[in-house]
Short mmCIF file of C-alpha atoms and ligand atoms in Angstrom, two decimals:
data_model
loop_
_atom_site.label_atom_id
_atom_site.label_comp_id
_atom_site.label_asym_id
_atom_site.label_seq_id
_atom_site.Cartn_x
_atom_site.Cartn_y
_atom_site.Cartn_z
CA MET A 79 6.41 0.81 -24.88
CA ILE A 80 7.59 4.70 -23.10
CA LYS A 81 6.74 5.22 -19.66
CA LEU A 82 5.45 8.43 -18.36
CA ALA A 83 6.67 9.22 -14.30
CA PRO A 84 5.26 12.47 -13.48
CA SER A 85 7.15 14.27 -10.86
CA ILE A 86 4.98 14.97 -7.75
CA LEU A 87 7.34 18.12 -6.50
CA SER A 88 5.82 20.20 -9.22
CA ALA A 89 1.69 19.05 -7.69
CA ASP A 90 0.25 21.08 -5.14
CA LEU A 91 2.25 19.76 -2.38
CA ALA A 92 -0.60 20.43 0.56
CA HIS A 93 -2.72 17.56 -1.29
CA LEU A 94 -0.47 15.02 -2.50
CA ALA A 95 -2.83 12.61 -2.26
CA LEU A 96 -4.82 13.91 -5.16
CA ALA A 97 -1.61 14.03 -7.15
CA LEU A 98 -1.12 10.33 -6.71
CA GLU A 99 -4.90 9.70 -7.93
CA GLN A 100 -4.05 12.01 -10.69
CA CYS A 101 -1.14 9.52 -11.71
CA GLU A 102 -3.54 6.82 -11.67
CA GLU A 103 -6.31 8.35 -13.82
CA GLY A 104 -3.49 9.92 -16.05
CA GLY A 105 -2.19 6.19 -16.80
CA ALA A 106 1.44 6.92 -14.98
CA ASP A 107 3.96 4.42 -15.16
CA LEU A 108 5.68 5.17 -11.89
CA VAL A 109 5.42 8.35 -9.53
CA HIS A 110 8.64 10.54 -9.60
CA PHE A 111 9.88 11.59 -6.38
CA ASP A 112 12.25 14.19 -5.67
CA VAL A 113 14.15 14.17 -2.58
CA MET A 114 16.35 16.89 -1.99
CA ASP A 115 18.80 17.52 0.87
CA GLY A 116 19.83 21.41 0.45
CA HIS A 117 23.53 20.51 0.36
CA PHE A 118 23.88 18.70 -3.20
CA VAL A 119 21.25 20.80 -4.41
CA PRO A 120 20.04 24.50 -2.87
CA ASN A 121 16.28 23.15 -2.48
CA LEU A 122 14.75 20.74 0.33
CA THR A 123 11.67 18.40 -0.49
CA PHE A 124 11.06 15.54 1.09
CA GLY A 125 11.84 12.33 2.39
CA ILE A 126 11.06 9.02 4.45
CA PRO A 127 8.20 10.12 6.42
CA VAL A 128 6.33 11.85 3.45
CA LEU A 129 7.45 8.44 0.94
CA ALA A 130 5.70 5.81 3.57
CA ALA A 131 2.90 7.78 3.44
CA LEU A 132 2.12 8.22 0.02
CA ARG A 133 3.34 4.44 0.13
CA LYS A 134 -0.02 3.36 1.69
CA ARG A 135 -1.96 5.64 -0.48
CA THR A 136 -0.90 4.17 -3.77
CA GLN A 137 -0.01 0.78 -5.97
CA LEU A 138 1.95 2.44 -8.24
CA PRO A 139 5.76 1.93 -8.33
CA LEU A 140 7.60 5.00 -6.78
CA ASP A 141 10.69 6.01 -8.31
CA VAL A 142 13.10 7.59 -5.99
CA HIS A 143 15.54 10.26 -7.43
CA LEU A 144 17.78 10.78 -4.30
CA MET A 145 19.31 14.77 -4.94
CA VAL A 146 21.59 14.20 -1.47
CA GLU A 147 25.02 14.12 -0.18
CA ALA A 148 25.92 10.80 1.25
CA PRO A 149 22.98 8.82 -0.31
CA ASP A 150 23.85 4.99 1.85
CA ARG A 151 23.46 6.89 5.51
CA LEU A 152 19.63 6.52 4.55
CA LEU A 153 19.60 4.07 1.66
CA GLY A 154 17.99 1.11 4.11
CA SER A 155 15.49 3.66 5.58
CA TYR A 156 14.31 4.47 1.79
CA LEU A 157 13.93 0.97 0.90
CA ASP A 158 11.83 0.37 3.53
CA ALA A 159 9.33 2.79 3.69
CA GLY A 160 8.28 1.96 0.10
CA ALA A 161 10.91 3.31 -2.85
CA ASP A 162 10.44 0.44 -5.95
CA ARG A 163 13.25 2.22 -7.35
CA VAL A 164 16.20 4.42 -6.08
CA ALA A 165 18.45 6.77 -7.90
CA VAL A 166 21.55 8.09 -6.31
CA HIS A 167 23.98 10.65 -7.98
CA TRP A 168 26.90 9.33 -9.63
CA GLU A 169 28.75 12.66 -8.52
CA VAL A 170 28.65 11.88 -4.52
CA THR A 171 28.34 7.80 -4.48
CA PRO A 172 31.83 7.22 -4.54
CA HIS A 173 31.47 3.41 -3.75
CA LEU A 174 28.81 2.92 -6.64
CA ASP A 175 29.52 -0.49 -6.93
CA SER A 176 28.40 -1.11 -3.17
CA THR A 177 25.36 1.31 -3.45
CA LEU A 178 23.92 -0.20 -6.41
CA ARG A 179 24.29 -3.81 -5.17
CA ARG A 180 22.42 -2.70 -1.45
CA ILE A 181 19.33 -1.47 -3.66
CA ARG A 182 19.31 -4.49 -5.32
CA GLU A 183 19.29 -6.56 -2.27
CA GLY A 184 16.57 -4.25 -0.69
CA GLY A 185 14.69 -5.57 -3.55
CA ALA A 186 14.45 -2.04 -5.32
CA ARG A 187 15.83 -1.45 -9.05
CA ALA A 188 19.21 0.43 -9.02
CA GLY A 189 19.73 3.54 -11.12
CA VAL A 190 22.31 6.24 -11.29
CA ALA A 191 21.99 9.71 -12.30
CA VAL A 192 24.25 11.82 -13.66
CA ASN A 193 24.29 15.81 -13.78
CA PRO A 194 24.26 17.73 -17.68
CA ALA A 195 27.75 18.21 -17.10
CA THR A 196 28.66 14.64 -15.95
CA PRO A 197 30.42 12.31 -19.00
CA VAL A 198 28.16 9.04 -19.47
CA GLU A 199 31.09 7.26 -20.03
CA TYR A 200 32.08 6.92 -16.26
CA LEU A 201 29.32 4.50 -16.19
CA GLN A 202 31.15 2.29 -18.73
CA ASP A 203 32.07 -0.36 -16.04
CA VAL A 204 28.97 0.28 -13.85
CA LEU A 205 26.56 -0.69 -16.52
CA ALA A 206 26.02 -4.41 -15.55
CA HIS A 207 25.01 -3.59 -11.84
CA LEU A 208 22.50 -0.89 -12.64
CA ASP A 209 18.85 -0.97 -13.79
CA PHE A 210 18.14 2.44 -15.15
CA VAL A 211 20.58 5.26 -15.60
CA VAL A 212 18.97 8.83 -15.01
CA MET A 213 20.19 11.62 -17.68
CA MET A 214 19.94 14.76 -16.03
CA SER A 215 18.19 17.78 -18.65
CA VAL A 216 18.41 20.44 -16.28
CA ASN A 217 20.82 20.93 -13.53
CA PRO A 218 19.33 19.62 -10.30
CA GLY A 219 17.20 21.19 -7.81
CA PHE A 220 14.17 22.80 -8.98
CA SER A 221 10.85 21.90 -11.50
CA GLY A 222 9.97 24.40 -14.48
CA GLN A 223 13.48 24.95 -15.74
CA SER A 224 14.69 24.92 -19.58
CA PHE A 225 16.21 21.40 -21.07
CA LEU A 226 19.07 21.34 -22.01
CA PRO A 227 19.37 20.11 -25.41
CA HIS A 228 23.58 18.63 -25.10
CA VAL A 229 21.93 15.66 -23.14
CA LEU A 230 20.39 14.09 -26.53
CA ASP A 231 24.05 13.42 -27.43
CA LYS A 232 25.16 12.12 -24.44
CA THR A 233 22.18 10.31 -24.74
CA ARG A 234 22.91 8.59 -27.75
CA ARG A 235 26.67 8.01 -26.70
CA LEU A 236 24.88 5.94 -23.20
CA ARG A 237 22.36 3.90 -25.68
CA GLU A 238 25.38 2.87 -28.05
CA MET A 239 27.47 1.68 -24.84
CA ILE A 240 24.47 -0.18 -23.48
CA GLY A 241 24.24 -2.01 -26.57
CA ALA A 242 27.72 -2.47 -27.50
CA GLN A 243 27.83 -4.25 -23.96
CA GLY A 244 24.22 -5.87 -24.00
CA ALA A 245 23.28 -4.87 -21.46
CA GLU A 246 19.78 -4.47 -19.73
CA VAL A 247 19.93 -0.92 -18.48
CA GLU A 248 16.40 1.50 -18.93
CA ILE A 249 17.14 5.05 -19.74
CA GLU A 250 15.75 7.71 -17.78
CA MET A 251 15.26 11.56 -18.63
CA ASP A 252 14.52 14.05 -15.79
CA GLY A 253 14.10 17.74 -16.57
CA GLY A 254 12.39 20.48 -19.26
CA LEU A 255 10.34 17.65 -20.95
CA GLY A 256 7.23 18.52 -21.98
CA ARG A 257 5.65 19.47 -25.60
CA GLY A 258 8.54 20.78 -27.08
CA THR A 259 10.98 18.29 -26.18
CA ILE A 260 9.90 14.49 -25.54
CA ARG A 261 9.69 13.29 -28.73
CA SER A 262 13.34 14.30 -28.95
CA ALA A 263 14.15 12.75 -25.77
CA VAL A 264 12.56 9.77 -27.08
CA GLU A 265 14.05 9.70 -30.58
CA ALA A 266 17.35 10.07 -28.60
CA GLY A 267 16.63 6.42 -26.71
CA VAL A 268 14.97 7.56 -23.81
CA GLU A 269 12.39 5.01 -22.79
CA THR A 270 11.11 6.28 -19.25
CA CYS A 271 10.02 10.30 -19.24
CA VAL A 272 9.66 12.30 -15.91
CA ALA A 273 7.61 15.26 -16.28
CA GLY A 274 6.65 17.68 -13.60
CA SER A 275 5.58 20.96 -14.65
CA ALA A 276 4.42 19.97 -18.40
CA VAL A 277 1.95 17.41 -16.15
CA PHE A 278 1.21 19.47 -13.01
CA ALA A 279 1.44 22.79 -13.88
CA THR A 280 -1.08 22.35 -15.91
CA PRO A 281 -4.80 23.00 -15.58
CA ASP A 282 -5.80 19.44 -16.00
CA PRO A 283 -2.77 16.98 -15.18
CA VAL A 284 -4.50 14.18 -16.35
CA LEU A 285 -5.19 15.31 -19.24
CA ALA A 286 -1.46 16.04 -19.76
CA MET A 287 -0.41 13.22 -19.18
CA THR A 288 -2.25 11.67 -21.64
CA SER A 289 -0.94 14.13 -24.17
CA LEU A 290 2.33 14.09 -23.24
CA ARG A 291 2.71 9.98 -23.77
CA ARG A 292 1.18 9.94 -27.39
CA LEU A 293 3.44 13.07 -28.10
CA ALA A 294 6.48 10.97 -26.84
CA SER A 295 5.23 7.73 -28.96
CA GLY A 296 4.84 10.30 -31.89
CA GLU A 297 1.20 9.51 -32.24
CA ILE A 298 0.82 13.08 -32.33
CA GLU A 299 3.01 15.83 -33.19
C1 DX5 B 520 14.72 18.42 -10.68
C2 DX5 B 520 14.24 17.63 -10.41
C3 DX5 B 520 13.15 16.88 -11.39
C4 DX5 B 520 12.06 18.12 -11.49
C5 DX5 B 520 11.10 18.18 -12.68
O1 DX5 B 520 15.63 18.45 -10.20
O2 DX5 B 520 14.99 16.21 -10.35
O3 DX5 B 520 12.61 15.86 -11.42
O4 DX5 B 520 11.16 18.06 -10.77
O5 DX5 B 520 10.42 19.12 -13.46
P1 DX5 B 520 10.34 19.84 -14.58
O6 DX5 B 520 9.87 18.04 -15.78
O7 DX5 B 520 9.45 20.82 -14.78
O8 DX5 B 520 12.01 19.87 -14.94
ZN1 ZN B 521 14.07 14.00 -10.50
#
């Protein structure tokens, strides 16, 4: 069963509660929450107080994607604010093993996000400590960018690694997923599809969620 995780970064940021309602109505499985610090990525978005405010407005699991340097510093606060899943970036997490352990001890599912240029082979020895991998299919920083197709091959390699180890690791993909790309992502092994502009930069986000899910599952083309 494919999971859909709309990224509220692409929603009208003056109406985030409305975006949550649309996620619920559209049958989203998760709400993707993009934290950017202006250092690891050039852009700056939202953080802990906004997450805590949204937590009060929805029962949907909050999928927190930390695009920040030194994510350990504020990890406890994100967990306390109500994150259900937290992904840190491989590129800025030197003590990945202990960071993942802290996320799990905080009661959340632990993920690692990898940039398009980062080989998935770097995850070989950490798969057993992971709940999910976020395959970045754009260079992180902004929504609305074009999908980078070479990430499909990386995804197939990751799927093989997971299978060979018998690990229980979910593959999420983030960036440029929409009508023309979502099915190929799923065919490569993606289980959780993040979609920002393909949902919220449309006239009817609820309808967009429904049709993306049907496209992802191969029900329509
Ligand atoms: C990119 C973010 C993504 C982004 C997705 O840095 O991590 O989650 O908001 O937006 P789209 O689907 O428009 O690429
Ligand atoms: Zn993201």
